[in-house]
Amino acid sequence: MAQRIVLTLGTKKGLFVAEAARTRNKFALRGPFGAGVSVYSSLIDTRGTPRIYASSCNPFFGMKVLVSTNLGKDFRETKSAPAFPKGDGRALANIWALEAGRDKKELLCGVEPASLFRSRDQGDTWEIVPGISNHQHASQWQPGTGGLCMHTILRDGQRVHLGISTGGHYLSEDGGETFTAANKGVGAGFMPDPYPEFGQCVHKIAGHKAAPGRLYMQNHGGWAEWDGPGGRRPNIGVLRSDDHGHTWRSIAQGLPSDSPSPSIRTIPTSFT
Amino acid sequence: MRALLEMLEQRHPELYVCLCDETGAVRRHINVFINTEHMRDRAGIETPLADGDEVIFLPAVSGG
């Protein structure tokens, strides 16, 4: 079978799937799937027969997870979406991240309010991951302008990196069971302590395929120059780690200003 | 109303999750009318229902 290029595009109008031959001369566009409903995250899962997942974030009727088993020719809802346990008190407001888990049928899902869910059956049932969702820091995380969201999940073998706005970067080294705040060098210019243990407004984290342990981060909350009260504040939030996210250093020199937008476009692609 | 929603959760869970979140609260953009009165103008989820009452779930519509 000829190789095909497949892209997924999450939009406010639903999910689009673009497909092209390897030459990429011309893309055919399918969709929108989940029409009229925002898609905050999609995942092309190439473990085994490819499956495409997408979050369908309906402010009226709640959250759904869509799945396609034919490379985006059609989609159906999985049997259930992540939901907080009865009596927890939290309600799902958005699905921000989908990522492949360790096992072939395992999926990870980051949501708002910032919590992590795991599915072991390709999205049909979900369980909360208490190691981060009920972390002792969780009650002190604050929502940013986009809400209190877990927007980034990066899996690297037994390591799982999470980005939370505003909670910062959390790292698991036991396959995603327990998590530790890992924000050494990551600034929070809007906090009294500009380098707190957690609480940073991390916007995006990405890994480097060809350099194990190297990560890039876009973090909101720094200034190129600051002469105001409190003395020197953190630099613009573009950082790099070379030790699996344990420590970070700024690579912002030459950049014009801090960016409030949740993206970083000069980084390599994520782990796969 | 509370008993009605609990009945919906038992008998029609797929419909219920579209109307209420995990905490049992009616979703923000869903309006519930008992006959012609909005539930919030009565006693909310504790509003008693009488035989013959009509309950309407109406999603809000907005935009240009």
mmCIF file of C-alpha atoms in Angstrom:
data_model
loop_
_atom_site.group_PDB
_atom_site.id
_atom_site.type_symbol
_atom_site.label_atom_id
_atom_site.label_comp_id
_atom_site.label_asym_id
_atom_site.label_seq_id
_atom_site.Cartn_x
_atom_site.Cartn_y
_atom_site.Cartn_z
ATOM 1 C CA MET A 1 0.000 0.000 0.000
ATOM 2 C CA ALA A 2 1.318 3.433 -0.931
ATOM 3 C CA GLN A 3 2.370 5.606 1.978
ATOM 4 C CA ARG A 4 -0.056 8.367 2.842
ATOM 5 C CA ILE A 5 0.347 11.536 4.905
ATOM 6 C CA VAL A 6 -2.521 12.082 7.370
ATOM 7 C CA LEU A 7 -2.972 15.247 9.429
ATOM 8 C CA THR A 8 -5.637 16.007 12.009
ATOM 9 C CA LEU A 9 -6.826 19.570 12.510
ATOM 10 C CA GLY A 10 -8.789 20.477 15.623
ATOM 11 C CA THR A 11 -10.900 23.611 15.209
ATOM 12 C CA LYS A 12 -13.835 25.367 16.815
ATOM 13 C CA LYS A 13 -16.002 23.923 14.053
ATOM 14 C CA GLY A 14 -14.991 20.325 14.638
ATOM 15 C CA LEU A 15 -12.247 17.975 13.474
ATOM 16 C CA PHE A 16 -10.837 17.940 9.957
ATOM 17 C CA VAL A 17 -8.630 15.213 8.501
ATOM 18 C CA ALA A 18 -6.258 16.059 5.662
ATOM 19 C CA GLU A 19 -4.730 13.298 3.558
ATOM 20 C CA ALA A 20 -2.120 13.410 0.827
ATOM 21 C CA ALA A 21 0.274 11.214 -1.054
ATOM 22 C CA ARG A 22 3.857 11.179 0.179
ATOM 23 C CA THR A 23 4.697 13.980 -2.258
ATOM 24 C CA ARG A 24 2.334 16.282 -0.276
ATOM 25 C CA ASN A 25 1.461 18.112 -3.467
ATOM 26 C CA LYS A 26 -2.231 18.175 -2.703
ATOM 27 C CA PHE A 27 -4.228 17.429 0.415
ATOM 28 C CA ALA A 28 -7.807 16.164 0.435
ATOM 29 C CA LEU A 29 -9.809 17.496 3.352
ATOM 30 C CA ARG A 30 -12.516 15.519 5.165
ATOM 31 C CA GLY A 31 -14.843 16.818 7.869
ATOM 32 C CA PRO A 32 -15.853 18.513 9.968
ATOM 33 C CA PHE A 33 -16.434 15.585 12.290
ATOM 34 C CA GLY A 34 -18.296 16.466 15.476
ATOM 35 C CA ALA A 35 -19.497 19.464 13.480
ATOM 36 C CA GLY A 36 -19.979 22.723 15.336
ATOM 37 C CA VAL A 37 -18.152 21.531 18.447
ATOM 38 C CA SER A 38 -14.635 22.587 19.462
ATOM 39 C CA VAL A 39 -11.841 20.020 19.197
ATOM 40 C CA TYR A 40 -8.996 20.860 21.585
ATOM 41 C CA SER A 41 -6.941 17.725 21.060
ATOM 42 C CA SER A 42 -6.443 14.914 18.591
ATOM 43 C CA LEU A 43 -4.172 11.906 18.488
ATOM 44 C CA ILE A 44 -3.084 9.670 15.624
ATOM 45 C CA ASP A 45 -2.316 6.412 17.387
ATOM 46 C CA THR A 46 -0.015 4.300 15.240
ATOM 47 C CA ARG A 47 0.381 1.417 17.694
ATOM 48 C CA GLY A 48 -1.074 -1.439 15.658
ATOM 49 C CA THR A 49 -3.856 -0.602 13.231
ATOM 50 C CA PRO A 50 -3.931 3.207 13.221
ATOM 51 C CA ARG A 51 -6.726 4.895 15.129
ATOM 52 C CA ILE A 52 -7.510 8.590 15.324
ATOM 53 C CA TYR A 53 -8.889 10.067 18.541
ATOM 54 C CA ALA A 54 -10.274 13.551 19.094
ATOM 55 C CA SER A 55 -11.854 15.416 21.972
ATOM 56 C CA SER A 56 -15.233 16.944 21.213
ATOM 57 C CA CYS A 57 -15.773 19.674 23.763
ATOM 58 C CA ASN A 58 -19.418 20.670 23.802
ATOM 59 C CA PRO A 59 -20.203 23.454 26.287
ATOM 60 C CA PHE A 60 -23.895 22.570 26.095
ATOM 61 C CA PHE A 61 -24.005 18.797 26.405
ATOM 62 C CA GLY A 62 -20.599 17.887 27.818
ATOM 63 C CA MET A 63 -17.410 16.228 26.622
ATOM 64 C CA LYS A 64 -17.006 13.304 24.243
ATOM 65 C CA VAL A 65 -14.074 11.361 22.830
ATOM 66 C CA LEU A 66 -14.349 10.525 19.144
ATOM 67 C CA VAL A 67 -12.533 7.623 17.506
ATOM 68 C CA SER A 68 -11.953 6.579 13.907
ATOM 69 C CA THR A 69 -10.641 3.170 12.855
ATOM 70 C CA ASN A 70 -10.429 4.003 9.138
ATOM 71 C CA LEU A 71 -7.981 6.936 9.141
ATOM 72 C CA GLY A 72 -10.658 9.538 9.543
ATOM 73 C CA LYS A 73 -13.247 8.515 6.986
ATOM 74 C CA ASP A 74 -15.800 8.454 9.786
ATOM 75 C CA PHE A 75 -15.844 8.777 13.556
ATOM 76 C CA ARG A 76 -17.946 7.442 16.403
ATOM 77 C CA GLU A 77 -18.098 8.305 20.090
ATOM 78 C CA THR A 78 -16.279 5.994 22.493
ATOM 79 C CA LYS A 79 -18.567 4.322 25.026
ATOM 80 C CA SER A 80 -17.798 6.958 27.642
ATOM 81 C CA ALA A 81 -15.764 10.091 28.258
ATOM 82 C CA PRO A 82 -13.637 10.923 31.310
ATOM 83 C CA ALA A 83 -15.762 11.936 34.300
ATOM 84 C CA PHE A 84 -14.880 12.732 37.892
ATOM 85 C CA PRO A 85 -16.055 10.167 40.447
ATOM 86 C CA LYS A 86 -19.343 10.782 42.223
ATOM 87 C CA GLY A 87 -18.795 12.888 45.301
ATOM 88 C CA ASP A 88 -15.498 14.323 44.034
ATOM 89 C CA GLY A 89 -17.111 17.713 43.538
ATOM 90 C CA ARG A 90 -15.277 18.559 40.320
ATOM 91 C CA ALA A 91 -16.977 18.562 36.919
ATOM 92 C CA LEU A 92 -15.259 18.092 33.582
ATOM 93 C CA ALA A 93 -15.050 21.412 31.746
ATOM 94 C CA ASN A 94 -12.820 20.517 28.797
ATOM 95 C CA ILE A 95 -10.551 17.870 27.304
ATOM 96 C CA TRP A 96 -7.189 19.414 26.460
ATOM 97 C CA ALA A 97 -4.841 16.530 25.729
ATOM 98 C CA LEU A 98 -4.863 12.971 24.416
ATOM 99 C CA GLU A 99 -1.748 10.802 24.418
ATOM 100 C CA ALA A 100 -0.883 7.150 23.861
ATOM 101 C CA GLY A 101 -0.121 5.257 27.056
ATOM 102 C CA ARG A 102 2.321 2.446 27.814
ATOM 103 C CA ASP A 103 0.210 -0.483 26.709
ATOM 104 C CA LYS A 104 -1.281 -0.877 23.281
ATOM 105 C CA LYS A 105 -4.818 -0.085 24.391
ATOM 106 C CA GLU A 106 -3.897 2.544 26.982
ATOM 107 C CA LEU A 107 -4.714 6.228 26.499
ATOM 108 C CA LEU A 108 -3.996 9.235 28.695
ATOM 109 C CA CYS A 109 -6.229 12.276 28.776
ATOM 110 C CA GLY A 110 -5.563 15.706 30.288
ATOM 111 C CA VAL A 111 -8.589 17.771 31.222
ATOM 112 C CA GLU A 112 -9.865 20.971 32.784
ATOM 113 C CA PRO A 113 -9.961 21.295 35.784
ATOM 114 C CA ALA A 114 -6.384 20.056 35.681
ATOM 115 C CA SER A 115 -6.537 16.291 36.090
ATOM 116 C CA LEU A 116 -5.334 13.172 34.336
ATOM 117 C CA PHE A 117 -7.456 10.215 33.251
ATOM 118 C CA ARG A 118 -6.365 6.833 31.926
ATOM 119 C CA SER A 119 -8.227 4.416 29.669
ATOM 120 C CA ARG A 120 -7.075 0.804 29.331
ATOM 121 C CA ASP A 121 -9.570 -0.099 26.594
ATOM 122 C CA GLN A 122 -8.971 2.466 23.833
ATOM 123 C CA GLY A 123 -11.233 5.124 25.286
ATOM 124 C CA ASP A 124 -14.348 3.161 26.195
ATOM 125 C CA THR A 125 -13.895 3.493 29.965
ATOM 126 C CA TRP A 126 -11.781 5.929 31.974
ATOM 127 C CA GLU A 127 -10.329 6.144 35.468
ATOM 128 C CA ILE A 128 -8.893 9.164 37.239
ATOM 129 C CA VAL A 129 -5.141 9.105 37.984
ATOM 130 C CA PRO A 130 -5.003 10.223 41.622
ATOM 131 C CA GLY A 131 -1.204 10.648 41.650
ATOM 132 C CA ILE A 132 -1.632 14.001 39.895
ATOM 133 C CA SER A 133 -5.376 14.699 39.945
ATOM 134 C CA ASN A 134 -5.435 14.556 43.758
ATOM 135 C CA HIS A 135 -1.843 15.769 44.226
ATOM 136 C CA GLN A 136 -1.257 17.745 47.402
ATOM 137 C CA HIS A 137 -0.520 20.810 45.248
ATOM 138 C CA ALA A 138 -3.755 20.558 43.242
ATOM 139 C CA SER A 139 -5.882 22.730 45.506
ATOM 140 C CA GLN A 140 -3.326 25.545 45.109
ATOM 141 C CA TRP A 141 -3.211 25.560 41.305
ATOM 142 C CA GLN A 142 -4.920 28.585 39.794
ATOM 143 C CA PRO A 143 -6.710 28.922 36.465
ATOM 144 C CA GLY A 144 -5.030 30.997 33.779
ATOM 145 C CA THR A 145 -7.004 32.896 31.175
ATOM 146 C CA GLY A 146 -7.701 29.646 29.345
ATOM 147 C CA GLY A 147 -8.869 27.866 32.478
ATOM 148 C CA LEU A 148 -7.100 25.495 34.852
ATOM 149 C CA CYS A 149 -6.048 23.031 32.218
ATOM 150 C CA MET A 150 -3.726 20.066 31.796
ATOM 151 C CA HIS A 151 -2.831 20.800 28.200
ATOM 152 C CA THR A 152 0.322 18.758 27.652
ATOM 153 C CA ILE A 153 1.058 15.074 28.136
ATOM 154 C CA LEU A 154 4.403 13.753 26.908
ATOM 155 C CA ARG A 155 5.253 10.109 27.399
ATOM 156 C CA ASP A 156 8.879 8.991 27.174
ATOM 157 C CA GLY A 157 9.088 5.364 28.237
ATOM 158 C CA GLN A 158 8.438 5.228 31.971
ATOM 159 C CA ARG A 159 8.541 9.018 32.167
ATOM 160 C CA VAL A 160 5.411 11.105 31.757
ATOM 161 C CA HIS A 161 5.650 14.894 31.553
ATOM 162 C CA LEU A 162 2.585 17.031 32.236
ATOM 163 C CA GLY A 163 2.052 20.744 31.545
ATOM 164 C CA ILE A 164 -0.513 22.534 33.683
ATOM 165 C CA SER A 165 -1.582 26.149 33.417
ATOM 166 C CA THR A 166 -1.113 27.322 36.062
ATOM 167 C CA GLY A 167 0.512 24.485 37.948
ATOM 168 C CA GLY A 168 3.753 24.090 36.042
ATOM 169 C CA HIS A 169 5.610 20.980 34.880
ATOM 170 C CA TYR A 170 5.085 17.690 36.685
ATOM 171 C CA LEU A 171 7.172 14.589 36.052
ATOM 172 C CA SER A 172 6.454 10.928 36.662
ATOM 173 C CA GLU A 173 9.218 8.344 36.449
ATOM 174 C CA ASP A 174 7.051 5.359 37.325
ATOM 175 C CA GLY A 175 4.900 5.192 34.230
ATOM 176 C CA GLY A 176 2.414 7.851 35.253
ATOM 177 C CA GLU A 177 1.396 6.721 38.735
ATOM 178 C CA THR A 178 3.063 9.348 40.934
ATOM 179 C CA PHE A 179 4.194 12.842 39.983
ATOM 180 C CA THR A 180 6.626 15.447 41.294
ATOM 181 C CA ALA A 181 6.760 19.145 40.460
ATOM 182 C CA ALA A 182 9.880 19.723 38.326
ATOM 183 C CA ASN A 183 10.174 23.457 37.694
ATOM 184 C CA LYS A 184 13.742 24.304 38.665
ATOM 185 C CA GLY A 185 14.621 27.344 36.583
ATOM 186 C CA VAL A 186 11.054 27.968 35.391
ATOM 187 C CA GLY A 187 9.888 31.483 36.286
ATOM 188 C CA ALA A 188 6.552 32.819 37.461
ATOM 189 C CA GLY A 189 6.891 36.601 37.223
ATOM 190 C CA PHE A 190 3.350 37.099 38.483
ATOM 191 C CA MET A 191 4.096 35.408 41.844
ATOM 192 C CA PRO A 192 5.768 36.985 44.895
ATOM 193 C CA ASP A 193 8.431 34.254 44.660
ATOM 194 C CA PRO A 194 9.457 34.406 40.997
ATOM 195 C CA TYR A 195 10.833 30.841 41.075
ATOM 196 C CA PRO A 196 8.305 28.824 43.087
ATOM 197 C CA GLU A 197 8.233 25.042 43.402
ATOM 198 C CA PHE A 198 5.025 24.987 41.350
ATOM 199 C CA GLY A 199 2.365 27.376 40.049
ATOM 200 C CA GLN A 200 4.060 28.415 36.794
ATOM 201 C CA CYS A 201 1.921 29.278 33.789
ATOM 202 C CA VAL A 202 3.443 26.634 31.519
ATOM 203 C CA HIS A 203 1.888 26.771 28.058
ATOM 204 C CA LYS A 204 3.487 23.952 26.103
ATOM 205 C CA ILE A 205 6.225 21.341 26.397
ATOM 206 C CA ALA A 206 7.739 19.329 23.573
ATOM 207 C CA GLY A 207 10.436 16.695 23.361
ATOM 208 C CA HIS A 208 13.311 16.223 20.954
ATOM 209 C CA LYS A 209 13.159 12.921 19.117
ATOM 210 C CA ALA A 210 16.865 12.742 18.375
ATOM 211 C CA ALA A 211 18.134 13.957 21.752
ATOM 212 C CA PRO A 212 16.961 11.819 24.673
ATOM 213 C CA GLY A 213 16.203 13.902 27.741
ATOM 214 C CA ARG A 214 15.936 17.193 25.867
ATOM 215 C CA LEU A 215 12.712 19.144 26.268
ATOM 216 C CA TYR A 216 11.538 22.572 25.213
ATOM 217 C CA MET A 217 8.990 24.679 27.058
ATOM 218 C CA GLN A 218 7.001 27.808 26.413
ATOM 219 C CA ASN A 219 6.215 29.403 29.747
ATOM 220 C CA HIS A 220 4.165 32.524 30.320
ATOM 221 C CA GLY A 221 5.245 34.973 32.973
ATOM 222 C CA GLY A 222 8.506 36.668 32.125
ATOM 223 C CA TRP A 223 9.799 39.976 30.840
ATOM 224 C CA ALA A 224 12.621 40.891 28.511
ATOM 225 C CA GLU A 225 13.425 43.851 30.785
ATOM 226 C CA TRP A 226 11.965 44.862 34.110
ATOM 227 C CA ASP A 227 12.829 47.943 36.168
ATOM 228 C CA GLY A 228 9.775 47.875 38.413
ATOM 229 C CA PRO A 229 9.273 46.861 42.028
ATOM 230 C CA GLY A 230 10.639 43.579 43.261
ATOM 231 C CA GLY A 231 13.879 43.719 41.360
ATOM 232 C CA ARG A 232 14.839 41.445 38.527
ATOM 233 C CA ARG A 233 12.088 39.141 37.303
ATOM 234 C CA PRO A 234 12.266 35.954 35.217
ATOM 235 C CA ASN A 235 13.253 36.173 31.590
ATOM 236 C CA ILE A 236 10.871 35.492 28.739
ATOM 237 C CA GLY A 237 9.512 32.002 29.022
ATOM 238 C CA VAL A 238 11.228 29.890 26.403
ATOM 239 C CA LEU A 239 13.297 27.238 28.099
ATOM 240 C CA ARG A 240 15.209 24.043 27.510
ATOM 241 C CA SER A 241 15.994 21.028 29.644
ATOM 242 C CA ASP A 242 18.697 18.465 28.948
ATOM 243 C CA ASP A 243 18.011 16.217 31.930
ATOM 244 C CA HIS A 244 14.484 14.928 31.339
ATOM 245 C CA GLY A 245 12.874 18.042 32.786
ATOM 246 C CA HIS A 246 14.552 18.059 36.190
ATOM 247 C CA THR A 247 16.132 21.461 35.520
ATOM 248 C CA TRP A 248 15.444 24.160 32.960
ATOM 249 C CA ARG A 249 17.364 27.108 31.541
ATOM 250 C CA SER A 250 16.238 30.037 29.456
ATOM 251 C CA ILE A 251 16.952 30.034 25.738
ATOM 252 C CA ALA A 252 15.023 33.259 25.225
ATOM 253 C CA GLN A 253 17.925 35.534 24.343
ATOM 254 C CA GLY A 254 17.017 37.473 21.215
ATOM 255 C CA LEU A 255 13.291 36.951 21.477
ATOM 256 C CA PRO A 256 11.274 40.189 21.558
ATOM 257 C CA SER A 257 8.607 39.577 24.198
ATOM 258 C CA ASP A 258 6.826 37.055 26.337
ATOM 259 C CA SER A 259 4.050 35.275 24.514
ATOM 260 C CA PRO A 260 0.677 34.682 26.116
ATOM 261 C CA SER A 261 -0.368 32.310 23.334
ATOM 262 C CA PRO A 262 -0.271 28.601 24.177
ATOM 263 C CA SER A 263 2.117 27.504 21.476
ATOM 264 C CA ILE A 264 5.750 27.266 20.551
ATOM 265 C CA ARG A 265 6.535 26.753 16.917
ATOM 266 C CA THR A 266 10.287 26.547 16.787
ATOM 267 C CA ILE A 267 10.501 23.249 18.609
ATOM 268 C CA PRO A 268 11.005 19.727 17.304
ATOM 269 C CA THR A 269 8.071 17.352 17.191
ATOM 270 C CA SER A 270 6.908 15.516 20.260
ATOM 271 C CA PHE A 271 7.785 11.987 21.235
ATOM 272 C CA THR A 272 5.890 9.309 19.369
ATOM 273 C CA MET B 1 -37.165 17.777 40.019
ATOM 274 C CA ARG B 2 -34.352 15.989 41.813
ATOM 275 C CA ALA B 3 -36.251 12.698 41.654
ATOM 276 C CA LEU B 4 -36.994 13.241 37.973
ATOM 277 C CA LEU B 5 -33.297 13.774 37.197
ATOM 278 C CA GLU B 6 -32.339 10.704 39.242
ATOM 279 C CA MET B 7 -34.893 8.695 37.264
ATOM 280 C CA LEU B 8 -33.402 10.003 34.022
ATOM 281 C CA GLU B 9 -29.913 8.993 35.206
ATOM 282 C CA GLN B 10 -31.144 5.462 35.888
ATOM 283 C CA ARG B 11 -33.296 4.945 32.814
ATOM 284 C CA HIS B 12 -31.609 7.108 30.195
ATOM 285 C CA PRO B 13 -27.959 7.651 31.230
ATOM 286 C CA GLU B 14 -26.891 8.812 27.760
ATOM 287 C CA LEU B 15 -29.478 11.600 27.880
ATOM 288 C CA TYR B 16 -28.713 12.416 31.499
ATOM 289 C CA VAL B 17 -25.008 13.132 30.893
ATOM 290 C CA CYS B 18 -26.045 15.685 28.269
ATOM 291 C CA LEU B 19 -28.223 17.502 30.801
ATOM 292 C CA CYS B 20 -26.236 17.239 34.050
ATOM 293 C CA ASP B 21 -22.546 17.080 34.993
ATOM 294 C CA GLU B 22 -20.850 14.675 37.411
ATOM 295 C CA THR B 23 -21.816 16.772 40.425
ATOM 296 C CA GLY B 24 -25.514 16.426 39.574
ATOM 297 C CA ALA B 25 -25.835 20.076 38.569
ATOM 298 C CA VAL B 26 -27.809 20.939 35.446
ATOM 299 C CA ARG B 27 -25.328 22.004 32.772
ATOM 300 C CA ARG B 28 -24.717 25.740 32.465
ATOM 301 C CA HIS B 29 -26.351 26.210 29.071
ATOM 302 C CA ILE B 30 -29.361 23.981 29.670
ATOM 303 C CA ASN B 31 -32.530 25.753 30.741
ATOM 304 C CA VAL B 32 -35.170 23.771 32.574
ATOM 305 C CA PHE B 33 -38.754 24.956 32.526
ATOM 306 C CA ILE B 34 -41.579 23.546 34.594
ATOM 307 C CA ASN B 35 -44.574 24.385 32.468
ATOM 308 C CA THR B 36 -43.793 28.028 31.671
ATOM 309 C CA GLU B 37 -41.548 28.859 34.628
ATOM 310 C CA HIS B 38 -37.786 28.521 34.708
ATOM 311 C CA MET B 39 -36.587 26.097 37.391
ATOM 312 C CA ARG B 40 -34.300 28.764 38.875
ATOM 313 C CA ASP B 41 -37.332 30.990 39.506
ATOM 314 C CA ARG B 42 -38.942 28.214 41.525
ATOM 315 C CA ALA B 43 -36.923 26.212 44.011
ATOM 316 C CA GLY B 44 -34.308 24.993 41.545
ATOM 317 C CA ILE B 45 -33.635 21.277 41.683
ATOM 318 C CA GLU B 46 -35.786 21.042 44.818
ATOM 319 C CA THR B 47 -38.891 22.270 42.980
ATOM 320 C CA PRO B 48 -41.759 19.863 43.658
ATOM 321 C CA LEU B 49 -43.587 18.507 40.625
ATOM 322 C CA ALA B 50 -47.315 17.910 40.443
ATOM 323 C CA ASP B 51 -49.228 15.439 38.317
ATOM 324 C CA GLY B 52 -49.595 16.830 34.826
ATOM 325 C CA ASP B 53 -46.622 19.208 35.014
ATOM 326 C CA GLU B 54 -44.637 19.455 31.816
ATOM 327 C CA VAL B 55 -40.828 19.685 32.158
ATOM 328 C CA ILE B 56 -38.920 21.175 29.242
ATOM 329 C CA PHE B 57 -35.119 20.975 28.782
ATOM 330 C CA LEU B 58 -34.103 23.751 26.446
ATOM 331 C CA PRO B 59 -30.472 24.386 25.403
ATOM 332 C CA ALA B 60 -29.590 28.073 25.201
ATOM 333 C CA VAL B 61 -28.758 29.361 21.744
ATOM 334 C CA SER B 62 -26.393 32.268 21.254
ATOM 335 C CA GLY B 63 -24.218 33.808 18.587
ATOM 336 C CA GLY B 64 -24.657 35.873 15.474
#
